[in-house]
Coordinates of C-alpha atoms in Angstrom, one line a residue:
M1143 CA -1.9 -80.4 -32.3
R1144 CA -0.3 -81.6 -34.4
R1145 CA -1.0 -85.1 -34.1
Y1146 CA -5.0 -84.6 -33.5
V1147 CA -4.6 -83.5 -36.8
R1148 CA -3.0 -86.1 -38.2
L1149 CA -5.3 -88.7 -36.4
F1150 CA -8.9 -87.0 -37.2
P1151 CA -7.4 -85.2 -40.8
S1152 CA -10.9 -85.4 -41.7
C1153 CA -12.7 -83.7 -38.7
P1154 CA -13.4 -80.1 -39.6
A1155 CA -12.0 -77.5 -37.5
P1156 CA -15.5 -77.0 -35.1
E1157 CA -17.0 -73.3 -36.0
V1158 CA -17.6 -70.5 -33.3
A1159 CA -20.0 -68.0 -34.1
A1160 CA -18.9 -64.4 -34.1
S1161 CA -20.5 -63.2 -31.2
Q1162 CA -21.0 -59.0 -30.6
P1163 CA -19.3 -58.1 -27.1
R1164 CA -22.2 -56.9 -24.5
V1165 CA -22.7 -53.1 -24.6
N1166 CA -21.9 -52.1 -20.9
P1167 CA -24.6 -48.7 -20.8
L1168 CA -22.5 -47.1 -18.1
E1169 CA -19.9 -47.7 -19.5
G1170 CA -17.9 -45.1 -20.0
K1171 CA -20.0 -42.6 -17.1
M1172 CA -19.4 -41.5 -13.7
L1173 CA -21.6 -43.5 -11.1
L1174 CA -23.0 -40.2 -8.9
S1175 CA -23.0 -42.1 -6.4
S1176 CA -19.3 -43.4 -6.0
L1177 CA -18.4 -39.9 -5.3
P1178 CA -18.0 -38.6 -2.1
S1179 CA -20.9 -36.6 -1.2
L1180 CA -18.0 -33.8 -0.9
H1181 CA -18.2 -33.4 -4.4
L1182 CA -21.7 -32.9 -4.6
N1183 CA -21.8 -29.7 -3.5
P1184 CA -20.7 -26.2 -3.7
I1185 CA -17.6 -25.4 -2.1
P1186 CA -16.2 -22.3 -1.0
A1187 CA -12.3 -20.7 -1.1
L1188 CA -10.8 -17.6 -1.8
A1189 CA -9.9 -17.2 -5.3
L1190 CA -7.2 -14.1 -6.6
F1191 CA -8.7 -11.2 -7.4
Q1192 CA -7.0 -8.2 -7.5
S1193 CA -3.1 -7.0 -6.9
L1194 CA -2.0 -3.4 -5.9
P1195 CA 1.5 -2.8 -7.2
F1196 CA 3.1 -2.1 -3.6
Q1197 CA 4.0 -3.0 0.1
A1198 CA 1.8 -2.7 3.0
L1199 CA 1.8 -3.1 7.0
S1200 CA -2.5 -3.0 7.4
V1201 CA -6.0 -3.0 5.9
E1202 CA -8.4 -1.4 7.7
P1203 CA -11.3 -0.9 6.1
F1204 CA -13.9 2.1 7.0
W1205 CA -17.4 4.0 5.4
Y1206 CA -17.3 7.5 4.9
R1207 CA -20.5 8.9 2.9
G1208 CA -22.2 5.9 2.2
E1209 CA -19.5 4.2 0.7
Q1210 CA -17.4 1.4 2.0
H1211 CA -13.4 2.3 1.5
V1212 CA -10.2 0.9 2.2
A1213 CA -7.0 2.4 3.7
I1214 CA -4.4 -0.1 3.3
T1215 CA -0.7 1.9 5.5
Q1216 CA 2.9 2.2 3.8
P1217 CA 5.2 2.5 6.2
F1218 CA 8.4 2.0 3.8
A1219 CA 7.0 3.8 1.4
G1220 CA 5.7 6.8 4.1
R1221 CA 2.0 7.0 2.7
C1222 CA -1.6 5.2 2.9
S1223 CA -2.6 4.5 0.1
L1224 CA -7.0 5.4 0.1
L1225 CA -9.0 2.7 -1.9
E1226 CA -12.8 3.0 -3.0
W1227 CA -15.0 0.2 -4.9
D1228 CA -15.2 1.1 -8.7
H1229 CA -18.5 0.6 -9.7
L1230 CA -18.5 1.0 -14.0
D1231 CA -14.7 -1.5 -13.6
G1232 CA -15.6 -3.3 -10.5
A1233 CA -12.8 -3.2 -8.5
F1234 CA -10.8 -1.6 -6.1
R1235 CA -9.0 1.9 -7.3
A1236 CA -6.7 4.6 -5.1
Y1237 CA -8.1 7.4 -5.4
A1238 CA -5.9 9.3 -2.7
S1239 CA -3.0 8.3 -1.5
I1240 CA -1.8 10.6 1.8
N1241 CA 2.4 10.7 2.6
V1242 CA 2.6 10.6 6.7
K1243 CA 5.5 11.1 8.5
H1244 CA 6.2 10.7 12.5
F1245 CA 8.0 12.7 15.1
R1246 CA 7.8 12.1 19.0
L1247 CA 7.4 15.4 21.0
H1248 CA 7.7 15.5 25.1
G1249 CA 6.9 12.4 25.2
D1250 CA 3.7 12.5 22.8
V1251 CA 3.4 10.8 18.8
Y1252 CA 2.5 13.8 16.4
V1253 CA 2.0 12.9 12.8
C1254 CA 2.4 15.1 9.6
L1255 CA -0.3 14.5 7.1
T1256 CA 0.6 16.1 3.9
R1257 CA -2.1 17.2 1.5
F1258 CA -2.0 17.9 -1.8
I1259 CA -5.8 20.4 -2.1
G1260 CA -6.6 21.1 0.8
D1261 CA -5.0 21.9 4.5
S1262 CA -2.2 19.5 5.7
K1263 CA -2.3 19.2 9.1
V1264 CA -0.4 18.4 12.7
M1265 CA -1.7 16.0 14.2
R1266 CA -0.9 13.7 18.1
W1267 CA -2.5 10.6 19.2
E1268 CA -4.4 10.4 21.9
G1269 CA -4.4 7.8 23.4
S1270 CA -7.3 5.6 20.6
M1271 CA -6.9 7.7 18.6
F1272 CA -5.0 10.7 16.3
R1273 CA -6.3 14.5 17.0
D1274 CA -6.1 17.4 15.2
V1275 CA -3.1 20.1 16.4
Q1276 CA -2.5 22.3 14.2
H1277 CA -3.9 22.7 10.1
M1278 CA -1.5 24.4 7.6
P1279 CA -2.5 26.1 4.1
S1280 CA -0.8 23.8 1.2
R1281 CA -1.7 23.8 -1.6
G1282 CA 0.7 22.2 -3.8
S1283 CA 2.6 19.9 -1.2
M1284 CA 3.3 16.9 -1.8
V1285 CA 5.1 15.9 1.7
F1286 CA 5.1 17.5 5.4
Q1287 CA 8.4 16.6 6.8
P1288 CA 9.5 17.1 11.0
L1289 CA 12.8 17.5 11.1
G1290 CA 14.8 17.3 14.8
I1291 CA 17.8 19.7 14.9
G1292 CA 19.8 20.1 18.3
S1293 CA 16.8 21.1 20.7
H1294 CA 15.5 22.1 17.4
R1295 CA 12.5 20.6 15.9
Y1296 CA 10.7 21.6 12.6
A1297 CA 7.9 20.7 10.2
V1298 CA 8.7 21.4 6.8
L1299 CA 6.2 21.9 4.0
G1300 CA 7.0 21.3 0.3
N1301 CA 5.6 22.9 -2.4
D1302 CA 5.4 22.1 -6.2
Y1303 CA 3.7 25.6 -6.7
S1304 CA 5.6 28.5 -4.9
F1305 CA 8.2 28.6 -2.6
S1306 CA 8.5 25.5 0.6
Q1307 CA 7.7 26.9 4.5
V1308 CA 10.1 25.8 7.4
Y1309 CA 8.1 26.2 10.3
R1310 CA 9.0 26.0 13.7
Y1311 CA 7.9 24.7 16.9
D1312 CA 7.0 27.6 19.9
A1313 CA 7.0 26.0 23.3
R1314 CA 4.3 27.8 24.0
S1315 CA 1.8 27.9 22.3
G1316 CA 2.5 24.3 21.3
L1317 CA 2.4 25.5 17.6
F1318 CA 4.3 25.0 15.4
V1319 CA 5.1 28.8 13.5
R1320 CA 6.3 29.3 9.6
F1321 CA 9.4 31.6 9.6
Q1322 CA 11.2 30.4 6.9
E1323 CA 11.1 30.1 3.0
L1324 CA 12.7 28.2 0.4
N1325 CA 13.4 28.1 -2.7
T1326 CA 13.0 24.5 -3.9
Q1327 CA 11.6 23.5 -7.1
A1328 CA 8.7 20.0 -6.5
P1329 CA 10.6 18.5 -3.3
R1330 CA 9.8 15.4 -2.9
S1331 CA 11.8 14.8 0.8
F1332 CA 13.9 16.8 3.8
A1333 CA 16.3 15.0 5.3
H1334 CA 18.7 16.1 8.7
L1335 CA 22.3 14.9 8.5
A1336 CA 25.2 16.4 11.1
V1337 CA 28.6 15.7 9.9
H1338 CA 31.3 17.1 12.3
Q1339 CA 29.6 19.0 14.3
R1340 CA 27.4 20.0 11.7
D1341 CA 23.9 20.1 10.7
F1342 CA 22.3 19.8 7.4
V1343 CA 19.4 19.2 5.4
F1344 CA 18.6 18.0 1.9
A1345 CA 16.3 18.7 0.1
A1346 CA 15.9 16.6 -3.1
S1347 CA 13.7 17.9 -6.0
F1348 CA 11.8 16.4 -8.6
K1349 CA 12.1 18.7 -11.3
G1350 CA 15.4 21.1 -10.5
D1351 CA 18.5 20.5 -8.3
T1352 CA 19.0 18.8 -5.3
Q1353 CA 19.7 21.9 -2.3
I1354 CA 21.6 20.5 0.5
Y1355 CA 21.1 23.5 3.4
R1356 CA 23.0 24.2 6.0
H1357 CA 21.7 24.6 9.4
I1358 CA 23.0 28.2 11.1
T1359 CA 23.0 31.0 13.8
I1360 CA 22.7 33.9 13.2
D1361 CA 23.3 36.6 15.8
L1362 CA 21.0 39.8 15.7
S1363 CA 22.2 41.8 18.6
A1364 CA 24.6 43.2 16.4

């Protein structure tokens, strides 16, 4: 370049007209025709709508009085939650929690169904569904616990307002017969424990002292 300048000192540099860059009218715009057809149409997806604060093993929808409900079993908690659609809040809400305990007797499966208002039930599995066997008045009950102690079969119906009722199974009638009351405040659970050929029943209390009962045999012939 220096040689060129020296040889032609009077030759002016050619003027280059400042040209404006060409504007592409499609620049910055997405060409819809270049996208796959899948992105042009709405696609289905599952979006999280609501979480329930408990673990469950199975879910079963059902209709009741013209409304859709959902039953969710919680075997580890020993209860079944019933949900319904809340039209005001636009969400599912649990309107009932039913405590259920099961036991076996003569090869049949039974459940003790707890109700806080109304009657608690003993139900037997009939091959395709549970059928009512016996009703017990249970206003204020939060637990209906079956217990097997030796050859005896019991069912303890706790009560928050009164004495808890202990029922003993009568093989002749095939029903549970009330035979004892327990003064345990707001019981929430009963459990049997065998230690050194002795049988104990623990009664967990929500408001008072947790109590331990010993299973004894009273001689009425004396």
